[in-house]
Amino acid sequence: MEVLIVGSGNMARGIGLRLVRGGHQVRIADREPDKAADLAAELGDSAVGEPLNNAAGAEVVVLATPYEGSKQVAEMWAGDLAGKTVIDICNPVDFGTFDGLVTPAGKSAAEEIAQAAPGARVVKAFNTTFASRLAETLKLDVFIAGDDPEAKQTVVNLCLDADLRPIDVGGLKHAAALEAFQLLHMKVQDQIQGGWSTALTIAAA
C-alpha cells in the first residue's frame, strides 16, 4: 500500500519505520523538502521524499504534524483527501502548561480535521504511542477511533503489518477521550517508564 506521511519529525520517522518494515511504500512530504528527503533516505528504498504538494496517488495519508499544522493541511488538501483514509495522530496539548488541551470545548482535533476535509475518512490513531517506542520493535497498543468501518479496517491492517496491536475504541467521537488521555500519559510518562502500553506488553510476555 502507498502511504503518504505529512511531516518529517520523530513520529513520522517512527511510523515510517514500522510501515516500511511491514512492506509498504512510504512517501514523506514536508514544507522543507530536504528534511523529507533525509528521512526517506533513512527509511530506505521503500521510501521517497517530496515537497508538500498534494496527496495524489496515496491510498492513506498520515498527518504526522502538530495540531494547527494538521488542520492547515486538511483545509489545503480538502479536495485531494476526499475518499482517502486520513490518519490524525496529533495531540492538541497546551505545551506551555501541559495542563490542558487547546481544542474548542467538546470537540477533538480529529473532529476538526474531519470538518476541514469533509470528504476524508478520518481515523484517530497513534496519538497514544511515543515516537521512541515506535522506532523499537515492541508490540505497542494503537487505539483507533473512526466512523468509517472500511477506513478503520485499513488502519487495523497497517498496524498488524507493522507488528502493532490495534484496539478499536469506537466512533470518532471517542477521539476526544484519546486526546485527553494522552495529555495525562505525557504528564506521568516518567513514572511509568515510557508508556503504559509497553508495560502491558511486558507484563503479558
mmCIF file of C-alpha atoms in Angstrom:
data_model
loop_
_atom_site.group_PDB
_atom_site.id
_atom_site.type_symbol
_atom_site.label_atom_id
_atom_site.label_comp_id
_atom_site.label_asym_id
_atom_site.label_seq_id
_atom_site.Cartn_x
_atom_site.Cartn_y
_atom_site.Cartn_z
ATOM 1 C CA MET A 1 0.000 0.000 0.000
ATOM 2 C CA GLU A 2 1.193 3.539 -0.726
ATOM 3 C CA VAL A 3 1.134 5.722 2.383
ATOM 4 C CA LEU A 4 1.874 9.435 2.393
ATOM 5 C CA ILE A 5 3.211 10.750 5.698
ATOM 6 C CA VAL A 6 2.959 14.511 6.109
ATOM 7 C CA GLY A 7 5.802 15.706 8.310
ATOM 8 C CA SER A 8 9.381 14.621 8.913
ATOM 9 C CA GLY A 9 9.664 14.677 12.701
ATOM 10 C CA ASN A 10 10.104 11.889 15.217
ATOM 11 C CA MET A 11 6.577 10.496 14.871
ATOM 12 C CA ALA A 12 6.886 10.476 11.071
ATOM 13 C CA ARG A 13 10.126 8.568 11.490
ATOM 14 C CA GLY A 14 8.649 6.049 13.940
ATOM 15 C CA ILE A 15 5.540 5.366 11.887
ATOM 16 C CA GLY A 16 7.563 5.315 8.666
ATOM 17 C CA LEU A 17 9.954 2.713 10.062
ATOM 18 C CA ARG A 18 7.059 0.477 11.093
ATOM 19 C CA LEU A 19 5.320 0.794 7.721
ATOM 20 C CA VAL A 20 8.461 0.092 5.721
ATOM 21 C CA ARG A 21 9.151 -2.973 7.873
ATOM 22 C CA GLY A 22 5.578 -4.033 7.153
ATOM 23 C CA GLY A 23 6.193 -3.973 3.405
ATOM 24 C CA HIS A 24 4.504 -0.691 2.468
ATOM 25 C CA GLN A 25 5.626 2.092 0.149
ATOM 26 C CA VAL A 26 6.079 5.331 2.067
ATOM 27 C CA ARG A 27 6.160 8.889 0.796
ATOM 28 C CA ILE A 28 7.375 11.646 3.124
ATOM 29 C CA ALA A 29 6.083 15.160 2.380
ATOM 30 C CA ASP A 30 7.281 18.264 4.173
ATOM 31 C CA ARG A 31 7.281 22.032 3.695
ATOM 32 C CA GLU A 32 11.071 21.649 3.762
ATOM 33 C CA PRO A 33 11.792 19.071 1.024
ATOM 34 C CA ASP A 34 15.355 18.483 2.233
ATOM 35 C CA LYS A 35 14.021 17.183 5.547
ATOM 36 C CA ALA A 36 11.618 14.884 3.706
ATOM 37 C CA ALA A 37 14.441 13.578 1.540
ATOM 38 C CA ASP A 38 16.691 12.978 4.557
ATOM 39 C CA LEU A 39 14.033 10.967 6.377
ATOM 40 C CA ALA A 40 13.176 8.977 3.253
ATOM 41 C CA ALA A 41 16.855 8.105 2.813
ATOM 42 C CA GLU A 42 16.957 6.893 6.412
ATOM 43 C CA LEU A 43 13.878 4.717 5.855
ATOM 44 C CA GLY A 44 15.410 3.018 2.811
ATOM 45 C CA ASP A 45 14.490 2.110 -0.743
ATOM 46 C CA SER A 46 10.772 1.772 0.041
ATOM 47 C CA ALA A 47 10.505 5.480 0.865
ATOM 48 C CA VAL A 48 10.750 8.709 -1.121
ATOM 49 C CA GLY A 49 10.769 12.331 -0.031
ATOM 50 C CA GLU A 50 8.822 15.130 -1.706
ATOM 51 C CA PRO A 51 7.600 18.695 -1.227
ATOM 52 C CA LEU A 52 4.248 19.320 0.425
ATOM 53 C CA ASN A 53 2.333 19.473 -2.871
ATOM 54 C CA ASN A 54 -0.674 17.146 -2.850
ATOM 55 C CA ALA A 55 -1.921 13.728 -1.809
ATOM 56 C CA ALA A 56 -2.432 12.334 -5.304
ATOM 57 C CA GLY A 57 -1.738 8.612 -5.596
ATOM 58 C CA ALA A 58 -1.644 7.857 -1.890
ATOM 59 C CA GLU A 59 -4.183 5.398 -0.507
ATOM 60 C CA VAL A 60 -3.598 6.514 3.077
ATOM 61 C CA VAL A 61 -2.448 9.894 4.375
ATOM 62 C CA VAL A 62 -0.894 10.179 7.843
ATOM 63 C CA LEU A 63 -0.930 13.687 9.308
ATOM 64 C CA ALA A 64 2.209 13.453 11.432
ATOM 65 C CA THR A 65 2.211 17.158 12.218
ATOM 66 C CA PRO A 66 1.208 19.293 15.192
ATOM 67 C CA TYR A 67 -2.439 20.194 15.727
ATOM 68 C CA GLU A 68 -2.510 23.501 13.841
ATOM 69 C CA GLY A 69 -0.403 22.120 11.002
ATOM 70 C CA SER A 70 -2.712 19.138 10.570
ATOM 71 C CA LYS A 71 -5.751 21.409 10.350
ATOM 72 C CA GLN A 72 -3.996 23.568 7.758
ATOM 73 C CA VAL A 73 -3.092 20.571 5.599
ATOM 74 C CA ALA A 74 -6.649 19.233 5.848
ATOM 75 C CA GLU A 75 -8.018 22.573 4.691
ATOM 76 C CA MET A 76 -5.431 22.959 1.933
ATOM 77 C CA TRP A 77 -5.903 19.412 0.607
ATOM 78 C CA ALA A 78 -9.625 19.031 1.301
ATOM 79 C CA GLY A 79 -10.368 18.051 -2.297
ATOM 80 C CA ASP A 80 -7.386 15.702 -2.581
ATOM 81 C CA LEU A 81 -8.301 13.910 0.638
ATOM 82 C CA ALA A 82 -11.844 13.060 -0.416
ATOM 83 C CA GLY A 83 -12.352 9.299 -0.192
ATOM 84 C CA LYS A 84 -8.936 8.659 1.334
ATOM 85 C CA THR A 85 -8.190 7.212 4.745
ATOM 86 C CA VAL A 86 -6.641 10.061 6.736
ATOM 87 C CA ILE A 87 -4.915 9.195 9.998
ATOM 88 C CA ASP A 88 -4.747 12.008 12.550
ATOM 89 C CA ILE A 89 -2.062 11.389 15.163
ATOM 90 C CA CYS A 90 -1.851 14.811 16.808
ATOM 91 C CA ASN A 91 -2.287 15.707 20.457
ATOM 92 C CA PRO A 92 -3.678 19.249 20.866
ATOM 93 C CA VAL A 93 -1.889 19.810 24.152
ATOM 94 C CA ASP A 94 -1.179 23.233 25.603
ATOM 95 C CA PHE A 95 2.593 22.785 25.557
ATOM 96 C CA GLY A 96 3.068 25.953 27.577
ATOM 97 C CA THR A 97 1.469 24.460 30.680
ATOM 98 C CA PHE A 98 0.924 20.754 29.890
ATOM 99 C CA ASP A 99 -2.272 21.200 31.872
ATOM 100 C CA GLY A 100 -4.985 21.230 29.218
ATOM 101 C CA LEU A 101 -5.974 20.918 25.582
ATOM 102 C CA VAL A 102 -6.288 23.778 23.095
ATOM 103 C CA THR A 103 -9.231 22.410 21.111
ATOM 104 C CA PRO A 104 -12.667 24.033 21.403
ATOM 105 C CA ALA A 105 -14.778 22.656 24.227
ATOM 106 C CA GLY A 106 -16.492 19.423 23.298
ATOM 107 C CA LYS A 107 -14.531 18.853 20.088
ATOM 108 C CA SER A 108 -11.424 16.805 19.318
ATOM 109 C CA ALA A 109 -8.632 17.659 16.908
ATOM 110 C CA ALA A 110 -9.695 14.670 14.808
ATOM 111 C CA GLU A 111 -13.242 16.016 14.508
ATOM 112 C CA GLU A 112 -11.906 19.425 13.484
ATOM 113 C CA ILE A 113 -9.783 17.800 10.788
ATOM 114 C CA ALA A 114 -12.808 15.838 9.573
ATOM 115 C CA GLN A 115 -14.769 19.087 9.406
ATOM 116 C CA ALA A 116 -11.963 20.789 7.454
ATOM 117 C CA ALA A 117 -11.847 17.939 4.907
ATOM 118 C CA PRO A 118 -15.432 16.649 4.861
ATOM 119 C CA GLY A 119 -14.822 14.049 2.157
ATOM 120 C CA ALA A 120 -11.942 12.414 4.010
ATOM 121 C CA ARG A 121 -12.379 9.253 6.047
ATOM 122 C CA VAL A 122 -10.643 10.422 9.210
ATOM 123 C CA VAL A 123 -9.338 7.947 11.770
ATOM 124 C CA LYS A 124 -7.656 8.846 15.049
ATOM 125 C CA ALA A 125 -4.675 6.587 15.735
ATOM 126 C CA PHE A 126 -1.090 6.571 17.035
ATOM 127 C CA ASN A 127 -1.637 9.547 19.344
ATOM 128 C CA THR A 128 -1.032 7.410 22.444
ATOM 129 C CA THR A 129 2.261 5.929 21.221
ATOM 130 C CA PHE A 130 5.607 7.617 21.738
ATOM 131 C CA ALA A 131 7.973 8.061 18.786
ATOM 132 C CA SER A 132 10.902 6.448 20.599
ATOM 133 C CA ARG A 133 8.863 3.310 21.248
ATOM 134 C CA LEU A 134 7.617 3.123 17.661
ATOM 135 C CA ALA A 135 11.214 3.151 16.459
ATOM 136 C CA GLU A 136 11.864 0.000 18.506
ATOM 137 C CA THR A 137 10.366 -3.453 17.873
ATOM 138 C CA LEU A 138 7.998 -3.680 20.846
ATOM 139 C CA LYS A 139 4.396 -4.664 20.101
ATOM 140 C CA LEU A 140 2.639 -1.470 21.212
ATOM 141 C CA ASP A 141 -1.084 -0.805 21.575
ATOM 142 C CA VAL A 142 -2.594 1.560 18.989
ATOM 143 C CA PHE A 143 -6.056 2.908 19.838
ATOM 144 C CA ILE A 144 -8.232 3.586 16.806
ATOM 145 C CA ALA A 145 -11.342 5.775 16.623
ATOM 146 C CA GLY A 146 -13.348 6.485 13.490
ATOM 147 C CA ASP A 147 -16.783 6.475 11.913
ATOM 148 C CA ASP A 148 -15.913 4.700 8.649
ATOM 149 C CA PRO A 149 -15.582 0.910 9.133
ATOM 150 C CA GLU A 150 -13.542 0.409 5.958
ATOM 151 C CA ALA A 151 -11.098 3.173 6.880
ATOM 152 C CA LYS A 152 -10.712 1.747 10.378
ATOM 153 C CA GLN A 153 -10.024 -1.698 8.936
ATOM 154 C CA THR A 154 -7.345 -0.185 6.718
ATOM 155 C CA VAL A 155 -5.648 1.238 9.811
ATOM 156 C CA VAL A 156 -6.050 -2.062 11.655
ATOM 157 C CA ASN A 157 -4.321 -3.847 8.763
ATOM 158 C CA LEU A 158 -1.474 -1.333 8.710
ATOM 159 C CA CYS A 159 -0.969 -1.839 12.440
ATOM 160 C CA LEU A 160 -0.904 -5.619 12.096
ATOM 161 C CA ASP A 161 1.598 -5.387 9.238
ATOM 162 C CA ALA A 162 3.729 -3.131 11.464
ATOM 163 C CA ASP A 163 3.656 -5.631 14.359
ATOM 164 C CA LEU A 164 1.460 -3.345 16.444
ATOM 165 C CA ARG A 165 -1.685 -4.247 18.391
ATOM 166 C CA PRO A 166 -4.747 -2.312 17.084
ATOM 167 C CA ILE A 167 -7.568 -1.617 19.537
ATOM 168 C CA ASP A 168 -10.839 -0.260 18.110
ATOM 169 C CA VAL A 169 -12.433 2.106 20.639
ATOM 170 C CA GLY A 170 -15.442 3.085 18.514
ATOM 171 C CA GLY A 171 -16.526 6.191 16.638
ATOM 172 C CA LEU A 172 -14.620 9.402 16.015
ATOM 173 C CA LYS A 173 -16.395 10.994 18.991
ATOM 174 C CA HIS A 174 -14.043 8.956 21.191
ATOM 175 C CA ALA A 175 -11.013 10.766 19.753
ATOM 176 C CA ALA A 176 -11.576 13.448 22.401
ATOM 177 C CA ALA A 177 -11.096 10.856 25.139
ATOM 178 C CA LEU A 178 -7.919 9.565 23.495
ATOM 179 C CA GLU A 179 -6.514 13.083 23.252
ATOM 180 C CA ALA A 180 -7.369 13.868 26.868
ATOM 181 C CA PHE A 181 -5.928 10.559 27.981
ATOM 182 C CA GLN A 182 -2.658 11.221 26.185
ATOM 183 C CA LEU A 183 -2.321 14.530 27.998
ATOM 184 C CA LEU A 184 -2.243 12.549 31.250
ATOM 185 C CA HIS A 185 0.044 9.959 29.667
ATOM 186 C CA MET A 186 2.556 12.697 28.835
ATOM 187 C CA LYS A 187 2.362 14.100 32.359
ATOM 188 C CA VAL A 188 3.171 10.763 34.033
ATOM 189 C CA GLN A 189 5.432 9.068 31.491
ATOM 190 C CA ASP A 190 8.477 9.426 33.746
ATOM 191 C CA GLN A 191 6.613 7.438 36.422
ATOM 192 C CA ILE A 192 5.590 4.570 34.137
ATOM 193 C CA GLN A 193 8.913 4.101 32.363
ATOM 194 C CA GLY A 194 7.979 5.287 28.890
ATOM 195 C CA GLY A 195 4.425 4.132 28.331
ATOM 196 C CA TRP A 196 1.667 2.050 29.809
ATOM 197 C CA SER A 197 1.122 0.120 26.569
ATOM 198 C CA THR A 198 4.751 -1.019 26.790
ATOM 199 C CA ALA A 199 4.205 -2.046 30.407
ATOM 200 C CA LEU A 200 1.179 -4.109 29.420
ATOM 201 C CA THR A 201 3.179 -5.827 26.697
ATOM 202 C CA ILE A 202 5.967 -6.720 29.088
ATOM 203 C CA ALA A 203 3.515 -7.946 31.722
ATOM 204 C CA ALA A 204 1.790 -10.184 29.190
ATOM 205 C CA ALA A 205 5.019 -11.676 27.863
#
